[in-house]
PDB file of C-alpha atoms in Angstrom:
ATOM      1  CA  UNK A   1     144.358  92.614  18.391  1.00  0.00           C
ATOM      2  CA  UNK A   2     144.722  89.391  16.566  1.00  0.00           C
ATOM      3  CA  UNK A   3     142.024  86.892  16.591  1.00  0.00           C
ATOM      4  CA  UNK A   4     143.339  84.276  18.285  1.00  0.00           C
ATOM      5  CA  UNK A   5     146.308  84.598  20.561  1.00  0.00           C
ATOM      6  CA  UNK A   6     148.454  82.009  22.469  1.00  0.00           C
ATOM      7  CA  UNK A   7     151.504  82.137  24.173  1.00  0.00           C
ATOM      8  CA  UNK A   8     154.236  80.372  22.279  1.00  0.00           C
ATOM      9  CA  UNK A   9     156.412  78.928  25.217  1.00  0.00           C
ATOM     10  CA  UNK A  10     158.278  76.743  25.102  1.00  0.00           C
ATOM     11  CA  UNK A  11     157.192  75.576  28.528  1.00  0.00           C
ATOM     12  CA  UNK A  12     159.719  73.661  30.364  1.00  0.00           C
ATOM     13  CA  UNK A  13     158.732  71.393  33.260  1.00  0.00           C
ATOM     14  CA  UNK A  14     159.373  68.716  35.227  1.00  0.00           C
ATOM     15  CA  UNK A  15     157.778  65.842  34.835  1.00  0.00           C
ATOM     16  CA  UNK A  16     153.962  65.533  37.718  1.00  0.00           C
ATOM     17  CA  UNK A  17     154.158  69.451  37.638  1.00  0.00           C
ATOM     18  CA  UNK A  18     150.936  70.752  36.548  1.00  0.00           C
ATOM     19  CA  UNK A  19     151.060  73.450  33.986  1.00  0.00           C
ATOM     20  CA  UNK A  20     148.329  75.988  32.461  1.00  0.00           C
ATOM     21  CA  UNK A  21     147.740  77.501  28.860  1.00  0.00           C
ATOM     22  CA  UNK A  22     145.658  80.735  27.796  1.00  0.00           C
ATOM     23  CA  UNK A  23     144.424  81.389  24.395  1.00  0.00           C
ATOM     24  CA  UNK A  24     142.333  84.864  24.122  1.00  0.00           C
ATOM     25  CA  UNK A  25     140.035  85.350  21.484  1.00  0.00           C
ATOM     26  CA  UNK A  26     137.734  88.089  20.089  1.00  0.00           C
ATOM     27  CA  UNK A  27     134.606  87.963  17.642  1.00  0.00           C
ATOM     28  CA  UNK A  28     133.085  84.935  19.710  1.00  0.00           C
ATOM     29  CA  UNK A  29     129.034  84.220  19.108  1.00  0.00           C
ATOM     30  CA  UNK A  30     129.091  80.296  20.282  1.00  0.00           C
ATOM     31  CA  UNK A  31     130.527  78.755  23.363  1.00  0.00           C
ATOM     32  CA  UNK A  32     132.304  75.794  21.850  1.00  0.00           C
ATOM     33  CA  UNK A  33     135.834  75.566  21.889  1.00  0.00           C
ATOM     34  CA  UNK A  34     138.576  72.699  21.439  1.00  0.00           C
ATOM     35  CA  UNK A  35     142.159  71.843  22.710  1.00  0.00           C
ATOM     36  CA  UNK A  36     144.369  69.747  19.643  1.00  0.00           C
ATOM     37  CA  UNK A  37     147.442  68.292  20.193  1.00  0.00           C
ATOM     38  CA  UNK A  38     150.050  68.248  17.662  1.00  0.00           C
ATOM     39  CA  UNK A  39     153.409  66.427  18.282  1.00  0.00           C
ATOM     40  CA  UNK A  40     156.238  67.343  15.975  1.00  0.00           C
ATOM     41  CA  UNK A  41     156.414  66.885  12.394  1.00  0.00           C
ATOM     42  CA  UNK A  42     152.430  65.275  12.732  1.00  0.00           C
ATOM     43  CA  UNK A  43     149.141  66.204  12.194  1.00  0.00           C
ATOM     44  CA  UNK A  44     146.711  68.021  14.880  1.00  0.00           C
ATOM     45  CA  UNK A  45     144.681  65.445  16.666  1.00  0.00           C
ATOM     46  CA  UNK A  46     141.706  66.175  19.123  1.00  0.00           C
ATOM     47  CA  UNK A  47     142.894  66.451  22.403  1.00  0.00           C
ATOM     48  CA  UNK A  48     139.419  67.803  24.294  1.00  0.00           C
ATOM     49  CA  UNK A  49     135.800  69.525  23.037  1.00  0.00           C
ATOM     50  CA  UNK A  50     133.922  71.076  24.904  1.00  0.00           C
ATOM     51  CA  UNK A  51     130.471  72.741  24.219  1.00  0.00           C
ATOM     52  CA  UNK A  52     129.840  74.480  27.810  1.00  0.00           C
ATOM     53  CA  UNK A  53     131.802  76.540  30.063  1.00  0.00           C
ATOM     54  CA  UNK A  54     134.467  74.024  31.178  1.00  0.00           C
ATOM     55  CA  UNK A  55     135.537  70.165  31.161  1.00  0.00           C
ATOM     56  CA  UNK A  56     137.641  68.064  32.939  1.00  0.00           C
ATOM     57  CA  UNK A  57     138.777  64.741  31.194  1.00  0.00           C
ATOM     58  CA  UNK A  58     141.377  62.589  34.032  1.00  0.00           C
ATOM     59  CA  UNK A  59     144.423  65.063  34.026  1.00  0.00           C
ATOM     60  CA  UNK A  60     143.316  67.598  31.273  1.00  0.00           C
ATOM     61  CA  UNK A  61     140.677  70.458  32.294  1.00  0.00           C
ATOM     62  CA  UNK A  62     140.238  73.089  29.987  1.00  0.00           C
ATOM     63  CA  UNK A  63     137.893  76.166  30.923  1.00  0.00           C
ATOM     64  CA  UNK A  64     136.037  78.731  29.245  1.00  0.00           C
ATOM     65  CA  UNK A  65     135.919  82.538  30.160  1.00  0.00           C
ATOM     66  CA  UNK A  66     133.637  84.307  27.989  1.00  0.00           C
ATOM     67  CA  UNK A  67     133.593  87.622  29.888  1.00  0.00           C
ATOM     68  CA  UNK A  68     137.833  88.080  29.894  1.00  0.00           C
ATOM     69  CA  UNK A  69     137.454  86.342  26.252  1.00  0.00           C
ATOM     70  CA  UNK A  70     139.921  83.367  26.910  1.00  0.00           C
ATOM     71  CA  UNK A  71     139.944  79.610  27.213  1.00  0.00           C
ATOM     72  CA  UNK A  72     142.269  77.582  29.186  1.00  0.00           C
ATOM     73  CA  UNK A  73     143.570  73.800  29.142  1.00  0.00           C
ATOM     74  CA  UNK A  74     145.010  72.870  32.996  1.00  0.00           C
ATOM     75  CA  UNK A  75     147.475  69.631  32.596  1.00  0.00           C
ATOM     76  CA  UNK A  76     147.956  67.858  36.090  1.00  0.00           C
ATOM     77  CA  UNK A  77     150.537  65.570  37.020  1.00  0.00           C
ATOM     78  CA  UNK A  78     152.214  65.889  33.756  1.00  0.00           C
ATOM     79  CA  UNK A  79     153.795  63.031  31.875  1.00  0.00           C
ATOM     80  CA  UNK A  80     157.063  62.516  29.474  1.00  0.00           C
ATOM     81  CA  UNK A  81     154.674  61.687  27.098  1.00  0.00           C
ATOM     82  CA  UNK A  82     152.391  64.870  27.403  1.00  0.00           C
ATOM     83  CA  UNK A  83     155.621  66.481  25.329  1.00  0.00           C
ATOM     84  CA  UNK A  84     153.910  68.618  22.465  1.00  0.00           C
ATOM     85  CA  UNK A  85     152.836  71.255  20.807  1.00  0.00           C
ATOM     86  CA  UNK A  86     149.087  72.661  22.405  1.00  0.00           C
ATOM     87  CA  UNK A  87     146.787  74.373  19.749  1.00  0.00           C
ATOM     88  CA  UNK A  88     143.577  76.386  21.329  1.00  0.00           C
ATOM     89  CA  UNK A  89     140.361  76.309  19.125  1.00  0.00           C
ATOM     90  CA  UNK A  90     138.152  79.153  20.865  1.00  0.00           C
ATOM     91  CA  UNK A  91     134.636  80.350  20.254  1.00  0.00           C
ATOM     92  CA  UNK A  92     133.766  81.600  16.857  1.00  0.00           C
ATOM     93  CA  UNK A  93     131.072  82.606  15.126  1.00  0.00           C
ATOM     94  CA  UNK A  94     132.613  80.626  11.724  1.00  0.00           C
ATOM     95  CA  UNK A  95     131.705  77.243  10.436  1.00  0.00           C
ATOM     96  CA  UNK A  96     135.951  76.241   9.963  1.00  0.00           C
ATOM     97  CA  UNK A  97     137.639  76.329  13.274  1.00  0.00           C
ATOM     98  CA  UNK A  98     140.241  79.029  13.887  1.00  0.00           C
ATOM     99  CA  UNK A  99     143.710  77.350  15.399  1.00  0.00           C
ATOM    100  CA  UNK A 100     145.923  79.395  17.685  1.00  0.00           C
ATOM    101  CA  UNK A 101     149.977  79.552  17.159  1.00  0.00           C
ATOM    102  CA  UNK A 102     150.507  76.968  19.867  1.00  0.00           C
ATOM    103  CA  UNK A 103     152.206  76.445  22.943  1.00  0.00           C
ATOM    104  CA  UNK A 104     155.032  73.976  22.847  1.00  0.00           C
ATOM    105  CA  UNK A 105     155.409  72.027  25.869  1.00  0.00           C
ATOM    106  CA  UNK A 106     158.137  69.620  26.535  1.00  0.00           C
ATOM    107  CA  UNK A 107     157.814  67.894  30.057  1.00  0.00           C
ATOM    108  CA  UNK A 108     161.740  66.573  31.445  1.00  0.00           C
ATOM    109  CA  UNK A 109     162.718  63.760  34.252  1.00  0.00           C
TER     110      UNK A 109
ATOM    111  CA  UNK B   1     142.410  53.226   4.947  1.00  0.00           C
ATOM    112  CA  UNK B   2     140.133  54.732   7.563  1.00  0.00           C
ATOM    113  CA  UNK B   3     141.437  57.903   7.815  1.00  0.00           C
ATOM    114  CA  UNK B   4     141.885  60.945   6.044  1.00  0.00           C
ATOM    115  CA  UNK B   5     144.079  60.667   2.655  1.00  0.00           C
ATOM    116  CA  UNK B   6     146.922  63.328   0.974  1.00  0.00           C
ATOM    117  CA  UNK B   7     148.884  62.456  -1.426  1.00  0.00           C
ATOM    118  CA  UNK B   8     151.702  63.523  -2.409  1.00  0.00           C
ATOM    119  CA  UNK B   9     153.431  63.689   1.350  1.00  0.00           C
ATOM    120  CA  UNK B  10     155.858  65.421  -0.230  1.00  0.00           C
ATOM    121  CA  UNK B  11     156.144  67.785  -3.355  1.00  0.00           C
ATOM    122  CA  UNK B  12     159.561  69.738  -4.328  1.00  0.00           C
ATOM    123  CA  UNK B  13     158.933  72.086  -7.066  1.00  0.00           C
ATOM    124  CA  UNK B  14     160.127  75.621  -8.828  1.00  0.00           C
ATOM    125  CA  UNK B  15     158.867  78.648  -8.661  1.00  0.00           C
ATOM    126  CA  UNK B  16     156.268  79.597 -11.023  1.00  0.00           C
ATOM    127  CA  UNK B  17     154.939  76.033 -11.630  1.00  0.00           C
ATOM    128  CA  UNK B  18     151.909  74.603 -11.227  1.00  0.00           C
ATOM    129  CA  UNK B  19     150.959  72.102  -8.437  1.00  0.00           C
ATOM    130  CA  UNK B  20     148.000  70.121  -6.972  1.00  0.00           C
ATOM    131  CA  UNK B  21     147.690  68.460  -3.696  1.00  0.00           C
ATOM    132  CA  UNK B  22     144.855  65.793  -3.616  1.00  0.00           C
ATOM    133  CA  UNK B  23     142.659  64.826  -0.492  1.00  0.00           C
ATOM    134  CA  UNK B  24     140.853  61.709   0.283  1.00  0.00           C
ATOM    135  CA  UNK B  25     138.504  62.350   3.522  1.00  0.00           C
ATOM    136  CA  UNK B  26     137.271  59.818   5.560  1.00  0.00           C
ATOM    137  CA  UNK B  27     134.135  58.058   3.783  1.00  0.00           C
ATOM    138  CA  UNK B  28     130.745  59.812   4.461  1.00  0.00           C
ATOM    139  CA  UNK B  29     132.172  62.937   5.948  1.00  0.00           C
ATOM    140  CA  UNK B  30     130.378  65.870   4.625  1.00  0.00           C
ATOM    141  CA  UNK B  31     132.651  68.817   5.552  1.00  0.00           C
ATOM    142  CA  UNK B  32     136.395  68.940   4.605  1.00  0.00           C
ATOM    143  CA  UNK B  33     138.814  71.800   5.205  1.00  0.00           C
ATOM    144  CA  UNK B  34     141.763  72.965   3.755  1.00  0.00           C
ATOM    145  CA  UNK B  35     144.679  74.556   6.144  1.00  0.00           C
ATOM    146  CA  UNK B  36     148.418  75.183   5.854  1.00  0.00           C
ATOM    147  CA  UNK B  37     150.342  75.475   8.411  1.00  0.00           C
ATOM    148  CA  UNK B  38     154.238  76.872   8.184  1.00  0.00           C
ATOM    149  CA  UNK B  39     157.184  76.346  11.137  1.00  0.00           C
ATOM    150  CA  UNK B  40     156.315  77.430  14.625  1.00  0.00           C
ATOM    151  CA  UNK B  41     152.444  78.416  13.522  1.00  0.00           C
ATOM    152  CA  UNK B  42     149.332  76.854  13.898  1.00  0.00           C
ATOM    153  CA  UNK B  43     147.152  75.645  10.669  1.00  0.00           C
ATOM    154  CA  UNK B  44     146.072  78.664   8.656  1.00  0.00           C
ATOM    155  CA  UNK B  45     142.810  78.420   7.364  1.00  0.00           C
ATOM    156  CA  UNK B  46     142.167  78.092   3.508  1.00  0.00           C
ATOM    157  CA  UNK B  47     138.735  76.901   2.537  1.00  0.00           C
ATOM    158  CA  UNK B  48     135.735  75.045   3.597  1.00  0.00           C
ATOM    159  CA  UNK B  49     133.372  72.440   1.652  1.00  0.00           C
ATOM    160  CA  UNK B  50     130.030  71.250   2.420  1.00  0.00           C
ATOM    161  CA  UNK B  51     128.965  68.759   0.103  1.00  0.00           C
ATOM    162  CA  UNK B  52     130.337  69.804  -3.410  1.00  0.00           C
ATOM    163  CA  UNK B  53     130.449  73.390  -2.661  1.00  0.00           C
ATOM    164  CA  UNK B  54     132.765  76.147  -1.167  1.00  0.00           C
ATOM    165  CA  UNK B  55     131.072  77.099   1.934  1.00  0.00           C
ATOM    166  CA  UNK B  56     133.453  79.629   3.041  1.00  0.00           C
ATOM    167  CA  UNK B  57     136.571  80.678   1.137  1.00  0.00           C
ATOM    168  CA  UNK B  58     137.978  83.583   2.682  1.00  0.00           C
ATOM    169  CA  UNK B  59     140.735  81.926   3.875  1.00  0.00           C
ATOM    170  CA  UNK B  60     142.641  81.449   0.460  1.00  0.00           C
ATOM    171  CA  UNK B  61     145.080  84.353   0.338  1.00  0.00           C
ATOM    172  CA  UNK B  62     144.812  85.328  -3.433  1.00  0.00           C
ATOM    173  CA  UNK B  63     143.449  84.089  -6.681  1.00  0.00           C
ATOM    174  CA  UNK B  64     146.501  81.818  -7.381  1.00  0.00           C
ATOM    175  CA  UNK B  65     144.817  79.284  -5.356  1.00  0.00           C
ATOM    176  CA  UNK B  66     141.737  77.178  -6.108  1.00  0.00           C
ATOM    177  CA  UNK B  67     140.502  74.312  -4.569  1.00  0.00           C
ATOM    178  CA  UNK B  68     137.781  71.587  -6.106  1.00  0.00           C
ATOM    179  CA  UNK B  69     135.497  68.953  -4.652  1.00  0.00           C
ATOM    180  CA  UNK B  70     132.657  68.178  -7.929  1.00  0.00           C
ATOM    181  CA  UNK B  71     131.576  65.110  -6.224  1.00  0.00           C
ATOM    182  CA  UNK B  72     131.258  65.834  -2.895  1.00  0.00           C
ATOM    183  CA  UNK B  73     134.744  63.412  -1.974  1.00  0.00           C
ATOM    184  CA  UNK B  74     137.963  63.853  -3.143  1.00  0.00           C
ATOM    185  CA  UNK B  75     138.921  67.662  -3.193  1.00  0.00           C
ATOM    186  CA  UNK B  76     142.241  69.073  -5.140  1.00  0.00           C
ATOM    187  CA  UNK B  77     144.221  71.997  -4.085  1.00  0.00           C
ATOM    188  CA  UNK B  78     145.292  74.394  -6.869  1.00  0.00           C
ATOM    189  CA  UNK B  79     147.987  76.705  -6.471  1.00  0.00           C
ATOM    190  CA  UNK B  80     149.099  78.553 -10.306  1.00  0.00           C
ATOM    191  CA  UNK B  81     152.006  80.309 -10.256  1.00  0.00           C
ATOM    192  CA  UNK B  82     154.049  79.022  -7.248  1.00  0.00           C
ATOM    193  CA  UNK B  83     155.909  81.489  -5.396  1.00  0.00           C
ATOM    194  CA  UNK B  84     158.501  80.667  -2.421  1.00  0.00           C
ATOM    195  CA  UNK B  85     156.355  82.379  -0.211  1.00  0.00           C
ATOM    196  CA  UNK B  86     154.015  79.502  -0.723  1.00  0.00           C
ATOM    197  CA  UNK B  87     156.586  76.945   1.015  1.00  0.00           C
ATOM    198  CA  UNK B  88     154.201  74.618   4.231  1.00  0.00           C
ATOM    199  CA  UNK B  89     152.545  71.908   4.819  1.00  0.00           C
ATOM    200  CA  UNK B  90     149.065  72.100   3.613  1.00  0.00           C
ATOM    201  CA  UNK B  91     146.566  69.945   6.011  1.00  0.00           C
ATOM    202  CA  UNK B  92     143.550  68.869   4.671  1.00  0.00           C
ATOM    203  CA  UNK B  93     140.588  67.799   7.331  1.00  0.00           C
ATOM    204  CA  UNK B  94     137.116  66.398   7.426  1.00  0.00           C
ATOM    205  CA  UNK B  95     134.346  66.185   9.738  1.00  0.00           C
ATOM    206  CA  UNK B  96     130.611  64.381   9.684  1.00  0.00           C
ATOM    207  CA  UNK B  97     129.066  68.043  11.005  1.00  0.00           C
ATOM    208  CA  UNK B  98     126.629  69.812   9.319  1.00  0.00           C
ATOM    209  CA  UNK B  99     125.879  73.231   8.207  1.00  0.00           C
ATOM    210  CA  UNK B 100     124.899  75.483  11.054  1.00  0.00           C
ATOM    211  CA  UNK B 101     125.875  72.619  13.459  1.00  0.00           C
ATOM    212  CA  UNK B 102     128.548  73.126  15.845  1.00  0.00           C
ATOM    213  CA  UNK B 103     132.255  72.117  14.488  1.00  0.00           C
ATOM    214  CA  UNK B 104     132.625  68.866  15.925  1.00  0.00           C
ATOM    215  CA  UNK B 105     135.997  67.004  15.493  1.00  0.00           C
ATOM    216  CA  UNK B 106     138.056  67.379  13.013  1.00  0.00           C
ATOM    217  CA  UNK B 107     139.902  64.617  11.112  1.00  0.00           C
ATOM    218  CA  UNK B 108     143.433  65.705   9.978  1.00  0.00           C
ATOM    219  CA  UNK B 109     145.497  64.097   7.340  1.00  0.00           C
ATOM    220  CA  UNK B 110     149.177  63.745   7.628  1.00  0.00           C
ATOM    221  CA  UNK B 111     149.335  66.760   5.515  1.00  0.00           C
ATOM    222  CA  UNK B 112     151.555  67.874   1.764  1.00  0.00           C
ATOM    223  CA  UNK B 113     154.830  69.400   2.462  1.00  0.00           C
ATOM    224  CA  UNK B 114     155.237  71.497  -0.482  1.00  0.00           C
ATOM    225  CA  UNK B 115     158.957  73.322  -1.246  1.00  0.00           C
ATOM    226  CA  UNK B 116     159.037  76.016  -3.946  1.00  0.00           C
ATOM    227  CA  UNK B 117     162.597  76.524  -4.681  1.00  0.00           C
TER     228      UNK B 117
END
């Protein structure tokens, strides 16, 4: 099993759908975890952090399960501009942070 | 500027030669990481500094590449002996966390897009 796994997509949706992304993980010994956004041809910026179980920031919740080893990032109401590429950072015992593949999302009219 | 520095954006060269990638981080950040990241994957990790010294590098995938920080700033990326196979963009990033503190944020440049031909 790799170390970090995410789904590649591409997801396709209309634009207000809400949409959900997994990332599994294995050799976890903290509970912190991130959600970066990269748009195309750019660097990865910060999208959430979160140092607990779960947290919800106005349309972006992302959750922890520790005992099914995955995190999750929940987009609500989705926007034309929410169009990117989705990289999971889950729990790891590590002091670099271990990116997934990414899940490309592109949100239409 | 006040954000994390690579130069050059873009480096073409042929196989076998020799090439370094500089990084600038963002002033009084302690950590800085090296990644590369090719099409349709996510960054790759390479190596870690904290301070002037290689916390962690298991991530470089053989001895052709070396990476340098000797003041605890600027860090170069070595890679001897270029092979097509090394062909991404190599990120660099910094953060103002600690050792044993949790990863906080990290700071990406815009990245080097190297091409061995």
């Amino acid at each position: 099993r790799k170390e970090v796994e995410q789904d590649p997509g591409p997801f396709n949706v209309p634009e207000g759908a809400t949409v959900a992304f997994n990332c599994t993980y294995s050799n976890s010994a903290s509970q912190s975890f991130f959600w970066y956004r990269q748009d195309c041809r750019k660097e990865p910026k910060l999208l959430m952090s979160v140092y607990s179980s779960g947290n919800e920031d106005g349309r972006f919740t992302a959750q922890l399960n520790r005992a099914s080893q995955y995190i999750s990032l929940l987009i609500r109401d989705s926007k034309l501009s929410d169009s990117a590429t989705y990289l999971c950072v889950p729990p790891n015992p590590w002091e670099y942070m271990r990116f997934g593949a990414g899940t490309r999302l592109t949100v239409k009219p | 500027g006040a954000g994390v520095s690579q130069t050059p954006s873009n480096k073409v060269t042929e196989k076998g030669k020799y090439v370094e990638l500089r990084c600038d981080p963002i002033s009084g950040h302690t950590a800085l990481y090296w990644y590369r990241q090719s099409l349709g994957q996510g960054p790759e990790f390479l190596i870690y500094f904290q301070g002037t010294g290689a916390a962690d590098d298991s991530g470089l995938p053989n001895d052709r590449f070396f990476a340098v920080r000797p003041e605890g700033s600027v860090s170069t990326l070595k890679i001897q002996r270029t092979e097509r196979g090394d062909s991404a963009v190599y990120l660099c990033a910094s953060s103002s966390s600690r050792l044993g503190a949790p990863t906080g944020e990290l700071f990406f440049g815009e990245g080097s897009r190297l091409t061995v031909l």
